[in-house]
Coordinates of C-alpha atoms in Angstrom, one line a residue:
Chain A
M527 CA 206.8 -68.4 15.2
V528 CA 203.6 -66.5 13.9
E529 CA 200.6 -68.1 14.8
E530 CA 198.3 -69.4 12.1
N531 CA 195.6 -67.0 11.5
S532 CA 193.7 -65.8 8.2
A533 CA 196.4 -63.5 7.2
T534 CA 199.0 -66.2 7.4
R535 CA 196.8 -68.7 5.7
L536 CA 196.1 -66.1 2.8
A537 CA 199.8 -65.5 2.2
T538 CA 200.4 -69.2 2.1
V539 CA 197.9 -69.1 -0.8
L540 CA 199.5 -66.4 -2.3
A541 CA 202.8 -67.8 -2.2
E542 CA 201.5 -71.3 -3.8
H543 CA 199.2 -69.5 -6.5
Q544 CA 201.8 -66.6 -7.5
G545 CA 202.3 -67.3 -11.0
P546 CA 198.7 -67.7 -12.2
I547 CA 197.3 -64.8 -9.9
L548 CA 199.8 -62.2 -10.9
E549 CA 199.4 -63.2 -14.6
H550 CA 195.4 -63.1 -14.1
W551 CA 196.0 -59.7 -12.1
N552 CA 198.3 -58.4 -14.9
D553 CA 196.0 -59.0 -17.6
T554 CA 192.8 -57.5 -16.1
V555 CA 194.7 -54.2 -15.1
G556 CA 196.5 -54.3 -18.8
A557 CA 193.3 -54.5 -20.2
T558 CA 191.5 -51.4 -18.3
L559 CA 194.9 -49.4 -19.2
R560 CA 194.6 -50.3 -22.6
G561 CA 198.6 -50.1 -23.3
R562 CA 199.2 -46.7 -21.9
L563 CA 201.7 -48.1 -19.8
T564 CA 204.4 -50.3 -21.2
K565 CA 204.0 -53.9 -20.3
S566 CA 207.5 -54.5 -18.4
E567 CA 206.3 -51.3 -16.1
L568 CA 203.2 -52.9 -15.3
K569 CA 204.6 -56.3 -14.4
R570 CA 207.1 -54.7 -12.4
Q571 CA 204.5 -52.3 -10.3
I572 CA 201.9 -55.5 -10.0
S573 CA 205.1 -58.0 -8.9
D574 CA 206.4 -55.3 -6.5
L575 CA 202.8 -54.9 -5.1
Y576 CA 202.3 -58.7 -5.1
A577 CA 205.5 -59.1 -2.9
G578 CA 204.0 -56.3 -0.4
L579 CA 200.8 -57.6 0.1
R580 CA 202.9 -60.9 0.7
S581 CA 205.2 -59.7 3.1
T582 CA 202.4 -57.6 5.0
L583 CA 200.1 -60.8 5.2
E584 CA 203.0 -63.3 6.3
S585 CA 203.6 -61.2 9.1
G586 CA 200.2 -62.2 10.4
S587 CA 198.4 -58.7 10.2
T588 CA 195.8 -57.0 7.9
S589 CA 196.6 -54.0 9.2
L590 CA 198.5 -51.0 7.3
D591 CA 199.8 -49.5 10.5
G592 CA 203.9 -51.3 11.3
P593 CA 206.8 -51.3 9.3
R594 CA 205.6 -54.1 6.5
G595 CA 202.2 -51.8 6.0
A596 CA 204.5 -48.9 5.6
E597 CA 206.4 -50.5 2.7
L598 CA 203.0 -51.3 1.3
L599 CA 201.6 -47.9 1.2
A600 CA 204.9 -46.4 0.2
L601 CA 204.3 -48.6 -3.0
L602 CA 200.9 -47.8 -3.3
N603 CA 202.0 -43.5 -3.1
E604 CA 204.5 -44.3 -5.6
L605 CA 201.9 -46.2 -7.9
S606 CA 199.3 -43.7 -7.3
G607 CA 202.0 -40.7 -8.2
S608 CA 202.9 -42.2 -11.4
R609 CA 199.3 -42.9 -12.3
A610 CA 198.3 -39.4 -11.6
R611 CA 201.3 -37.7 -13.6
H612 CA 200.2 -40.0 -16.8
S613 CA 197.0 -38.7 -16.3
F614 CA 195.2 -42.3 -15.7
S615 CA 191.8 -41.7 -14.2
V616 CA 190.9 -42.1 -10.3
S617 CA 189.2 -45.7 -11.0
E618 CA 191.5 -47.0 -13.6
T619 CA 194.3 -46.5 -10.8
A620 CA 192.0 -48.0 -8.1
I621 CA 191.4 -51.0 -10.3
S622 CA 194.9 -51.9 -10.3
I623 CA 194.6 -52.6 -6.8
F624 CA 191.0 -54.0 -6.4
A625 CA 191.5 -56.6 -9.4
V626 CA 193.8 -58.8 -7.5
K627 CA 190.5 -59.9 -5.6
D628 CA 189.1 -61.6 -9.0
A629 CA 192.5 -62.9 -9.8
L630 CA 192.4 -64.4 -6.5
N631 CA 188.9 -65.7 -7.0
A632 CA 189.5 -66.7 -10.4
V633 CA 192.6 -68.6 -9.7
T634 CA 191.1 -70.8 -6.7
G635 CA 188.1 -71.0 -8.6
G636 CA 185.9 -70.0 -5.2
D637 CA 187.1 -73.3 -3.7
D638 CA 186.1 -73.1 -0.1
K639 CA 189.2 -75.9 0.6
I640 CA 191.9 -73.3 -0.8
V641 CA 190.3 -70.1 0.3
S642 CA 187.5 -70.3 3.1
K643 CA 184.4 -67.8 2.8
A644 CA 186.0 -66.1 5.8
D645 CA 189.5 -66.0 4.6
F646 CA 188.1 -64.0 1.5
A647 CA 186.1 -61.4 3.3
E648 CA 189.3 -60.6 5.2
F649 CA 191.4 -60.7 2.1
S650 CA 188.3 -58.3 0.5
S651 CA 188.3 -56.0 3.4
F652 CA 192.4 -55.7 3.3
I653 CA 192.3 -55.0 -0.4
D654 CA 189.1 -52.5 0.1
K655 CA 191.7 -50.4 2.7
L656 CA 194.8 -50.5 0.2
G657 CA 192.2 -49.2 -2.6
L658 CA 191.1 -46.2 -0.4
R659 CA 194.7 -45.6 0.4
T660 CA 195.6 -45.7 -3.5
V661 CA 192.6 -42.9 -4.3
E662 CA 193.7 -40.8 -1.2
A663 CA 197.1 -40.6 -2.4
Y664 CA 196.1 -40.1 -6.1
V665 CA 194.0 -37.2 -5.1
T666 CA 196.9 -35.6 -3.2
A667 CA 199.3 -36.5 -5.9
R668 CA 197.0 -34.8 -8.2
E669 CA 196.4 -31.8 -6.0
T670 CA 200.3 -31.3 -5.8
I671 CA 200.5 -31.3 -9.9
I672 CA 197.5 -28.8 -10.0
T673 CA 199.3 -26.5 -7.7
E674 CA 202.8 -26.7 -9.1
Q675 CA 201.3 -26.2 -12.9
S676 CA 199.4 -23.4 -11.8
E677 CA 202.1 -21.9 -10.3
Q678 CA 204.2 -22.3 -13.5
L679 CA 201.5 -21.2 -15.5
L680 CA 201.9 -17.7 -13.4
E681 CA 205.2 -17.7 -14.1
L682 CA 205.0 -18.6 -17.6
S683 CA 202.1 -15.9 -18.1
T684 CA 204.0 -13.0 -17.3
P685 CA 207.1 -12.4 -19.5
V686 CA 209.0 -9.2 -19.3
V687 CA 210.4 -8.9 -22.8
K688 CA 213.0 -5.9 -23.8
L689 CA 211.8 -4.4 -27.2
W690 CA 214.4 -1.8 -27.3
D691 CA 217.5 -0.5 -25.6
G692 CA 215.3 1.2 -22.8
V693 CA 212.0 -0.2 -23.4
V694 CA 210.6 -3.3 -22.3
A695 CA 206.9 -4.8 -22.5
V696 CA 204.4 -7.1 -20.8
P697 CA 202.2 -9.0 -23.0
I698 CA 199.3 -10.0 -20.9
I699 CA 197.5 -13.0 -22.0
G700 CA 194.3 -14.2 -20.2
T701 CA 192.1 -13.0 -17.2
L702 CA 194.0 -10.4 -14.7
D703 CA 193.0 -11.1 -11.1
S704 CA 194.6 -9.7 -8.1
A705 CA 197.3 -12.5 -7.6
R706 CA 198.3 -12.2 -11.5
S707 CA 198.5 -8.7 -11.3
Q708 CA 200.6 -8.6 -8.1
V709 CA 203.0 -10.7 -10.2
V710 CA 202.9 -8.7 -13.4
M711 CA 203.4 -5.1 -11.2
E712 CA 206.6 -6.9 -9.2
R713 CA 207.9 -8.3 -11.8
L714 CA 207.7 -5.2 -14.5
L715 CA 208.8 -2.9 -12.0
Q716 CA 211.9 -5.2 -11.1
T717 CA 212.6 -5.3 -14.4
L718 CA 212.7 -1.6 -15.2
V719 CA 215.2 -1.1 -12.3
D720 CA 217.5 -4.0 -13.3
T721 CA 217.4 -2.8 -16.9
G722 CA 217.4 0.8 -16.2
S723 CA 214.4 1.0 -18.6
P724 CA 212.7 4.3 -18.4
Y725 CA 209.5 3.2 -20.8
A726 CA 207.4 0.1 -20.0
I727 CA 204.4 -1.0 -22.5
L728 CA 201.5 -3.1 -20.7
D729 CA 200.2 -4.8 -23.7
I730 CA 196.5 -5.9 -22.6
T731 CA 195.5 -7.5 -26.5
G732 CA 195.2 -10.7 -24.9
V733 CA 193.1 -9.8 -21.7
P734 CA 189.1 -10.7 -22.5
A735 CA 187.9 -8.6 -19.9
V736 CA 188.7 -5.8 -18.2
D737 CA 186.5 -4.6 -15.0
T738 CA 186.9 -2.1 -12.4
Q739 CA 189.5 -3.9 -10.1
V740 CA 191.6 -5.0 -12.7
A741 CA 191.6 -1.4 -14.3
Q742 CA 192.6 -0.4 -10.6
H743 CA 195.4 -2.9 -10.6
I744 CA 196.7 -1.7 -14.2
L745 CA 196.5 2.2 -13.0
K746 CA 198.5 1.3 -9.8
T747 CA 201.1 -0.4 -12.0
V748 CA 201.6 2.8 -13.8
V749 CA 201.6 5.1 -11.0
A750 CA 204.1 3.1 -9.3
A751 CA 206.3 2.9 -12.3
Q752 CA 205.7 6.7 -12.3
L753 CA 207.2 7.1 -8.9
M754 CA 210.2 5.0 -10.0
G755 CA 210.9 7.4 -12.8
A756 CA 209.5 5.4 -15.6
Q757 CA 206.7 5.8 -18.0
C758 CA 204.0 3.1 -18.5
I759 CA 202.2 2.9 -22.0
I760 CA 199.0 0.7 -22.2
S761 CA 198.4 -0.7 -25.3
G762 CA 195.9 -3.2 -27.2
I763 CA 192.7 -1.9 -25.4
R764 CA 189.9 -4.0 -27.2
P765 CA 187.1 -1.8 -28.5
Q766 CA 184.6 -3.7 -26.0
I767 CA 186.8 -2.9 -23.5
A768 CA 187.1 0.5 -24.2
Q769 CA 183.5 0.6 -24.0
T770 CA 183.3 -1.0 -20.7
I771 CA 186.0 1.4 -19.5
V772 CA 184.3 4.5 -20.3
A773 CA 180.9 3.2 -19.2
L774 CA 182.0 2.2 -15.6
G775 CA 183.7 5.7 -15.2
I776 CA 187.4 4.5 -15.2
E777 CA 189.8 7.8 -15.8
F778 CA 192.9 6.7 -17.3
G779 CA 193.9 10.4 -17.0
E780 CA 197.4 11.4 -18.1
I781 CA 198.2 7.7 -19.0
V782 CA 199.3 7.1 -22.4
T783 CA 197.4 4.4 -24.1
K784 CA 198.0 3.0 -27.9
A785 CA 195.9 1.0 -30.2
N786 CA 198.5 -1.5 -30.4
L787 CA 202.0 -2.9 -29.4
A788 CA 203.7 -1.2 -32.4
D789 CA 202.1 2.2 -32.1
A790 CA 203.4 1.7 -28.4
L791 CA 206.9 1.1 -29.3
Q792 CA 206.9 3.8 -32.0
Y793 CA 205.7 6.3 -29.2
A794 CA 208.3 5.1 -26.7
L795 CA 211.3 5.0 -29.3
R796 CA 210.2 8.7 -30.3
A797 CA 210.0 9.6 -26.6
S798 CA 213.5 8.4 -26.0
G799 CA 215.1 10.4 -29.0
V800 CA 215.2 7.3 -31.3
E801 CA 214.5 8.1 -35.0
V802 CA 212.7 5.2 -37.0
R803 CA 212.7 5.9 -40.9
R804 CA 212.3 3.8 -43.8
T805 CA 214.9 3.5 -46.3
T806 CA 213.7 3.8 -50.2
K807 CA 215.8 1.0 -50.9
S808 CA 213.6 -1.9 -50.8
V809 CA 214.2 -5.4 -48.8
R810 CA 216.0 -7.8 -51.0
Chain B
M1041 CA 223.2 14.3 15.0
D1042 CA 223.7 12.4 11.9
R1043 CA 223.4 14.3 8.8
V1044 CA 222.9 13.4 5.3
P1045 CA 226.0 14.5 3.1
I1046 CA 225.4 16.8 0.2
L1047 CA 227.8 16.4 -2.7
V1048 CA 228.4 18.7 -5.3
L1049 CA 229.0 17.7 -9.0
G1050 CA 229.2 20.7 -11.5
D1051 CA 225.8 22.8 -10.7
V1052 CA 224.0 19.7 -9.3
L1053 CA 223.5 18.8 -5.9
L1054 CA 223.7 14.7 -5.1
V1055 CA 222.4 13.5 -1.9
S1056 CA 222.5 9.7 -1.3
I1057 CA 220.6 8.4 1.6
Q1058 CA 222.5 5.8 3.2
I1059 CA 220.3 5.6 6.6
D1060 CA 216.9 5.4 7.8
L1061 CA 215.6 8.7 7.0
E1062 CA 213.8 9.7 10.0
D1063 CA 211.9 12.6 10.7
Q1064 CA 214.3 14.7 12.1
L1065 CA 216.9 13.7 9.6
A1066 CA 214.6 14.7 7.0
L1067 CA 213.8 18.2 8.1
H1068 CA 217.8 18.7 8.7
L1069 CA 218.2 17.7 4.9
Q1070 CA 215.5 19.8 3.9
E1071 CA 217.6 22.8 5.9
D1072 CA 220.9 22.0 4.9
L1073 CA 219.7 21.6 1.1
A1074 CA 218.2 25.0 0.8
E1075 CA 221.4 26.5 2.4
K1076 CA 223.4 24.4 0.1
I1077 CA 221.5 25.4 -3.3
S1078 CA 221.6 28.9 -2.3
A1079 CA 225.4 28.9 -1.6
S1080 CA 226.4 27.1 -4.7
S1081 CA 224.0 28.3 -6.9
A1082 CA 223.2 25.0 -8.1
H1083 CA 220.5 24.0 -10.5
G1084 CA 219.6 20.8 -10.0
V1085 CA 219.2 18.2 -6.9
I1086 CA 219.3 14.6 -7.1
I1087 CA 218.1 12.4 -4.0
D1088 CA 219.0 9.3 -4.3
I1089 CA 217.1 6.7 -2.1
T1090 CA 218.2 3.5 -3.7
A1091 CA 219.0 2.2 0.1
L1092 CA 215.8 3.2 1.6
D1093 CA 213.4 0.3 2.5
I1094 CA 210.9 2.4 3.7
V1095 CA 209.4 5.8 2.6
D1096 CA 206.5 6.9 4.9
S1097 CA 204.1 9.7 4.6
F1098 CA 206.3 12.3 6.4
V1099 CA 209.2 11.5 4.6
G1100 CA 207.3 11.8 1.3
R1101 CA 206.0 15.3 2.3
T1102 CA 209.1 16.4 3.2
L1103 CA 210.8 15.2 0.0
A1104 CA 207.8 17.5 -1.9
T1105 CA 208.8 20.3 0.4
I1106 CA 212.2 19.9 -0.6
A1107 CA 211.0 19.9 -4.3
A1108 CA 208.8 23.1 -3.9
V1109 CA 211.8 24.7 -1.9
S1110 CA 214.3 23.8 -4.6
K1111 CA 212.1 24.9 -7.3
V1112 CA 211.7 28.5 -5.8
L1113 CA 215.7 28.6 -5.2
D1114 CA 215.9 28.0 -9.3
A1115 CA 216.7 24.3 -8.8
E1116 CA 215.0 21.3 -10.2
T1117 CA 214.7 18.3 -7.8
V1118 CA 214.9 14.6 -9.3
L1119 CA 214.1 11.5 -6.7
V1120 CA 216.1 8.5 -8.2
G1121 CA 216.2 5.0 -7.3
M1122 CA 213.0 4.2 -5.8
R1123 CA 212.7 0.4 -5.3
P1124 CA 209.5 -1.3 -6.6
A1125 CA 208.4 -2.2 -3.2
V1126 CA 208.5 1.2 -2.1
A1127 CA 206.7 2.6 -5.4
I1128 CA 203.9 -0.3 -4.4
T1129 CA 203.5 0.8 -1.0
L1130 CA 203.3 4.4 -1.7
V1131 CA 200.6 3.5 -4.4
E1132 CA 198.8 1.5 -2.2
L1133 CA 199.0 4.6 0.6
G1134 CA 197.9 7.0 -2.0
L1135 CA 200.7 8.8 -2.3
T1136 CA 201.7 10.1 -5.6
L1137 CA 204.2 12.3 -4.5
R1138 CA 203.0 15.2 -6.9
G1139 CA 205.4 17.7 -8.1
I1140 CA 208.4 15.8 -7.6
R1141 CA 210.4 14.6 -10.5
T1142 CA 211.8 10.8 -10.8
A1143 CA 213.8 9.0 -12.6
L1144 CA 215.3 5.3 -12.4
N1145 CA 218.9 6.1 -11.4
V1146 CA 221.4 8.6 -10.7
E1147 CA 222.6 8.3 -14.3
H1148 CA 219.0 9.1 -15.9
G1149 CA 218.5 11.9 -13.3
L1150 CA 221.7 13.7 -14.4
R1151 CA 220.3 13.3 -18.1
L1152 CA 216.8 14.3 -17.3
L1153 CA 217.9 17.3 -15.4
R1154 CA 220.4 18.4 -18.5
D1155 CA 217.3 18.0 -20.7
L1156 CA 215.6 20.3 -18.5
R1157 CA 218.2 22.6 -18.1
A1158 CA 218.5 22.7 -22.0
A1159 CA 214.8 23.5 -22.4
D1160 CA 214.8 26.4 -19.8
E1161 CA 217.8 27.9 -21.7
F1162 CA 216.6 27.6 -25.8
E1163 CA 213.1 26.9 -26.1
P1164 CA 211.0 27.2 -22.8
D1165 CA 207.9 26.7 -24.7
D1166 CA 208.6 23.6 -26.3
E1167 CA 209.9 21.3 -23.5
D1168 CA 209.2 17.8 -25.1
E1169 CA 210.8 18.4 -28.5
V1170 CA 214.1 19.9 -27.1
T1171 CA 214.2 17.0 -24.5
A1172 CA 213.5 14.1 -27.1
D1173 CA 216.3 15.8 -29.6
D1174 CA 218.9 16.4 -26.9
S1175 CA 218.7 12.6 -25.6
A1176 CA 218.7 11.7 -29.4
A1177 CA 222.3 14.0 -29.8
S1178 CA 223.4 12.2 -26.6
R1179 CA 223.5 8.5 -27.9

């Protein structure tokens, strides 16, 4: 038999006033989320949490250690994770937890006979603990999402496309940093081996700035390709970047540079012995 | 002592390195190739390093020497099948293997040798033009 303490007294109150408290809680949270979550989904989350709260309190403890607390924490993690994925803010997520205090207060009308001041203080600190855990879980979930997204972005942002038999191209969009240059270099070189393409075009039309370090990375890629027996052509250098390159004193040496991707492709085709000719017949 | 086998393909010598190229082995290869070139009067040498994980500075220099020796004996050397990781490492080390021709694989290497040969025989001054025409004809 669990001895009578504030936790079990609270559990009894929560059991007796379940209907009104749940409704009030639902309404408060629903108002802050402004319909970005379906009503049934929200209702399910809230009633799961309520059940978790009750069962933890019934065990006579307001601590989150122990099996009941772990169950409740799992619920909180799930809630925070789903809120983070649906891009709710931290406060919107935290309010989902804190609102239960208002709900309890509103339903009992602050009556000392139902919930004593001491019990309410105990309940409040318990919910505060839960709220903190929610925020923590939310931040963790957010960080995971950000890491995943930046990895996906890195993957997405370096496509190696085959333009012609024996000609592959990498259109680079965005800033080239060390990590990205490494990915570009490895993927490009691997594609050269896999497809047996002797020509590679590095198109940097979408690169806003080239500093010495980036230039260094590009040069390394080109030289590595040469070592493997393929030729790299750089295309799409913007006028400002060309000026920067010259001002910085970067030597591109014997590396072929072309104004745009079309010119680079034409060069590669010529070099590999393909003749491109416009026929007199117009396109129908 | 192991030796790297040298295969004769018409007037081309094919060396496919399948084991770690230790210093002594590289030197043996250099000697063997010089002998074989003059014995078979080959015009081209293809060294396939697809299986090599590591190319250190000594091996790099030996390969350059092999290319230079072959050139003196009137044979062009083409290094084929270098892995991306090897190429990246060499670049990071600052070894650019000057004087060695490279190709992606044996097939490209053979084509390159044939083009070079054709350029040599018909139009020594205009190498690029002939190279392009010749590979176009081969398609």
